[in-house]
Structures are given as structure tokens and as C-alpha cells.
C-alpha positions as a Markdown table, in Angstrom:
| # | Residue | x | y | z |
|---|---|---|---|---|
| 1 | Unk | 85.9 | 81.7 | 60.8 |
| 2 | Unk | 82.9 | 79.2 | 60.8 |
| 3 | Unk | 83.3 | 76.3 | 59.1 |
| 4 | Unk | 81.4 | 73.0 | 58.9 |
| 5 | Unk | 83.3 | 69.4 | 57.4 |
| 6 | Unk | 82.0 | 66.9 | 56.7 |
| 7 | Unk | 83.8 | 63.0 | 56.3 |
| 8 | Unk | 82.6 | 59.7 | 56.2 |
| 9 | Unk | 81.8 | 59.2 | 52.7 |
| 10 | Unk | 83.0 | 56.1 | 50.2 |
| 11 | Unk | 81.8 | 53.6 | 48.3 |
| 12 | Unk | 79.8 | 51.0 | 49.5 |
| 13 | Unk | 77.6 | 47.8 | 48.1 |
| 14 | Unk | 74.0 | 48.0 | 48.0 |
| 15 | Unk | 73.0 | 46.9 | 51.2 |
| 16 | Unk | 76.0 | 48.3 | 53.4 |
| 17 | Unk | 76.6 | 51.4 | 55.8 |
| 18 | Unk | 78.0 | 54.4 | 56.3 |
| 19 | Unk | 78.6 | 57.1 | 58.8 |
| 20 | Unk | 78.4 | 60.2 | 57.8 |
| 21 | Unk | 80.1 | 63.2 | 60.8 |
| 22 | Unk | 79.7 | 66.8 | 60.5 |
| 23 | Unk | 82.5 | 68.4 | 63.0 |
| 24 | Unk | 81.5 | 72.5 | 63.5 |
| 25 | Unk | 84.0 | 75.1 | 64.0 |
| 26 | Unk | 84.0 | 78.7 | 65.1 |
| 27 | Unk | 80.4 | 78.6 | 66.7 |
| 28 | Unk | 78.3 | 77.8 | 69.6 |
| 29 | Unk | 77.2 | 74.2 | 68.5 |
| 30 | Unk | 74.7 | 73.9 | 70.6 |
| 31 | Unk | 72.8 | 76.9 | 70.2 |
| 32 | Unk | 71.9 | 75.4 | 66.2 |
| 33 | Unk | 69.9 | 73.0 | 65.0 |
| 34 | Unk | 71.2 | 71.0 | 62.1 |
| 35 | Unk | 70.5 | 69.0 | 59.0 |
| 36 | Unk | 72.1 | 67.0 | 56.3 |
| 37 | Unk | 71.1 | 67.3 | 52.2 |
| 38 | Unk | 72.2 | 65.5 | 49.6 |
| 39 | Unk | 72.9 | 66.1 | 45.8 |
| 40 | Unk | 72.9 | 63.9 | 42.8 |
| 41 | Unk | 74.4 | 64.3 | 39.3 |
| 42 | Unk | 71.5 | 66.2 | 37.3 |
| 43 | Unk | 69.6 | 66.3 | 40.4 |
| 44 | Unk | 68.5 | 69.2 | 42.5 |
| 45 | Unk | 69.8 | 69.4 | 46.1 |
| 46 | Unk | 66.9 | 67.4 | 48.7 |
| 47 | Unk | 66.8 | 67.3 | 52.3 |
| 48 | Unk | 67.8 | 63.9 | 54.2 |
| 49 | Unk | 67.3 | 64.6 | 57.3 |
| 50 | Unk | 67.8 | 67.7 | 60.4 |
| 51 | Unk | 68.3 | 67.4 | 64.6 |
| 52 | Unk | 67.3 | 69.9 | 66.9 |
| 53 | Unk | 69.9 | 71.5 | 69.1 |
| 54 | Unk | 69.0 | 69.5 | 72.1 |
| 55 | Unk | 68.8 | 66.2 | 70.0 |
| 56 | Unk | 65.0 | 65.2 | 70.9 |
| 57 | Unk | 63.4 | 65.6 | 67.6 |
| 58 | Unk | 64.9 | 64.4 | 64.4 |
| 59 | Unk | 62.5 | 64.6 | 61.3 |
| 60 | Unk | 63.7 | 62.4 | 58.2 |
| 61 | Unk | 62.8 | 62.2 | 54.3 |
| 62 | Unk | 60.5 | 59.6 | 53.6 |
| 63 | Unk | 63.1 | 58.0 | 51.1 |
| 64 | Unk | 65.2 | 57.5 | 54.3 |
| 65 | Unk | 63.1 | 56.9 | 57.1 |
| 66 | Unk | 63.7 | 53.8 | 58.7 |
| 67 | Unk | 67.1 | 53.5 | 57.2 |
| 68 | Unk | 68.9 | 56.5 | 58.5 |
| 69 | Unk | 69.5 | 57.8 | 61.7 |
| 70 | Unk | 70.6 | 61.5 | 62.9 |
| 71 | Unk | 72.5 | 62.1 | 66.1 |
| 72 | Unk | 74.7 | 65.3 | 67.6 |
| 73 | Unk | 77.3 | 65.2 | 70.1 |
| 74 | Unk | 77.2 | 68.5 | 71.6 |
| 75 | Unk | 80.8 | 68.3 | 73.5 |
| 76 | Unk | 82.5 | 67.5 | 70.3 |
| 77 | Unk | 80.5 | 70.0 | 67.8 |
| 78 | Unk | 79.7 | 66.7 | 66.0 |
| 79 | Unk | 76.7 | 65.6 | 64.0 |
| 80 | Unk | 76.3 | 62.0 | 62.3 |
| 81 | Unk | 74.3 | 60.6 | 60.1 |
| 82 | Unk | 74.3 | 56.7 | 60.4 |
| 83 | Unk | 73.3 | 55.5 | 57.1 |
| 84 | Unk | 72.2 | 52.0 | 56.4 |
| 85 | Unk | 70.3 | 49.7 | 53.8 |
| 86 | Unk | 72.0 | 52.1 | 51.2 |
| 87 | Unk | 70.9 | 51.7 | 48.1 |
| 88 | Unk | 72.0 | 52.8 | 44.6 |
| 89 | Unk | 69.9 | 56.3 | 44.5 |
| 90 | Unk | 71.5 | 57.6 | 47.7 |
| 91 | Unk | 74.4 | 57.9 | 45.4 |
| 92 | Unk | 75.2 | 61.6 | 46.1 |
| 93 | Unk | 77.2 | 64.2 | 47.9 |
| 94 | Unk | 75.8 | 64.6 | 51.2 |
| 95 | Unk | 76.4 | 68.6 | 53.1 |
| 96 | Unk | 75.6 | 69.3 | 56.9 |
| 97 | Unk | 74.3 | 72.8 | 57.3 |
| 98 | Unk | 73.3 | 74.8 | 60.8 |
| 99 | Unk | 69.5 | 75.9 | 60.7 |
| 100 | Unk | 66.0 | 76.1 | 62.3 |
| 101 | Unk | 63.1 | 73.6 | 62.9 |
| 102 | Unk | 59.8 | 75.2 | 63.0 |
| 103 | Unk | 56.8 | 72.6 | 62.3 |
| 104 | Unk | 58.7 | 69.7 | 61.2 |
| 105 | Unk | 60.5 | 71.6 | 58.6 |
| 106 | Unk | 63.8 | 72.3 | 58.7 |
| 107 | Unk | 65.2 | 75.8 | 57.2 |
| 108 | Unk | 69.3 | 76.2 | 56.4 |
| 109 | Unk | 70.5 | 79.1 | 57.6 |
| 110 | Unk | 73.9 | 80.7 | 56.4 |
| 111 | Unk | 76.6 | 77.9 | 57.0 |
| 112 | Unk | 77.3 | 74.9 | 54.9 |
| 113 | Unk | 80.0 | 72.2 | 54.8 |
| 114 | Unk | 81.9 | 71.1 | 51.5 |
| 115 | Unk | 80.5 | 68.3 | 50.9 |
| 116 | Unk | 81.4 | 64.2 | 51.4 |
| 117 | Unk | 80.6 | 61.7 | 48.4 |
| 118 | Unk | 78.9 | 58.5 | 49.2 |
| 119 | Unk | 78.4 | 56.1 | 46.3 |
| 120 | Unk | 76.6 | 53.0 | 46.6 |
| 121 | Unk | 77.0 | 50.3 | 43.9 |
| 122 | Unk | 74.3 | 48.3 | 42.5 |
């Protein structure tokens, strides 16, 4: 019954932007907080970036800090991830999950989306 989709994903130049939405289903949105991965060919899965369930703290990786920005619309069951500056190596497929935040570090719990790709050409 819970499920978590993602969209926003394309191709893109170097340089350009995306926005990234994660739309939740079947749960109390707001009771979660939530974070975005990403996975590259021949890569292991890495975190991007998370938000807590009341939106006030938003810890990043340092490969896109300053670049991209994580926000949650709690009426719509909506996370985004505003992407910008893209560059070649965020080439990947980018999941939302729902988890916890304890001391900056942000734990997935048991829900994941499918998956969006975002390519950026070089």
C-alpha cells in the first residue's frame, strides 16, 4: 500500500537543472523524515542528501552542497530535490526513501521509490 515515485529526471547539459519530486502514498508524510540517493553504473548506491519531517534541517553530501537543495511540501506528500550546476558525475538514478536523522546522519528505513534517471552530458 505504501509507495514512494519519484519524476523529474532527463537529460540535461553540464551546467543545467533539474527538479527532482518524490510524491508519498499510503502513509503519514509528515511523521517521516526523508532523503534522496543516487546510483551510478558500476557504482555503489551514495547518499545526496535527506530533510527532516518538519523541514528545518537538511544535511547534504559534500559533492552537492551548494549545488542542490532539498525541500518537502507536507500537504502534498511531496519532496524535491532542486538540482543545479549539474555536472557529468551526477549522472545517475536518483531514489527518495522515508527515514531517520539522528546526528547529521540520515538512516533509510523500509520504503523506497523506483527510481528517476538524470543524465547530464559533458
Amino acid at each position: 500500500q505504501v509507495r514512494l515515485v519519484e519524476s523529474g529526471g532527463g537529460l540535461v547539459q553540464t551546467g543545467g537543472s533539474l527538479r527532482l519530486s518524490c510524491a508519498a502514498y499510503g502513509l503519514t508524510f509528515s511523521g517521516y523524515d526523508m532523503g534522496w540517493f543516487r546510483q551510478a553504473p558500476g557504482k555503489e548506491r551514495e547518499f545526496v542528501a535527506a530533510i527532516t519531517w518538519m523541514g528545518r534541517n537538511t544535511p547534504y553530501a559534500d559533492s552537492v552542497k551548494g549545488r542542490f537543495t532539498m525541500s518537502r511540501d507536507n500537504a502534498k506528500n511531496t519532496v524535491y530535490l532542486q538540482m543545479n550546476s549539474l555536472k557529468p558525475e551526477d549522472t545517475a538514478v536518483y531514489y527518495c526513501a522515508t527515514g531517520t536523522t539522528n546526528w547529521g546522519l540520515f538512516r533509510p528505513g523500509d520504503y523506497w521509490g523506483q527510481g528517476t534517471q538524470v543524465t547530464v552530458s559533458s
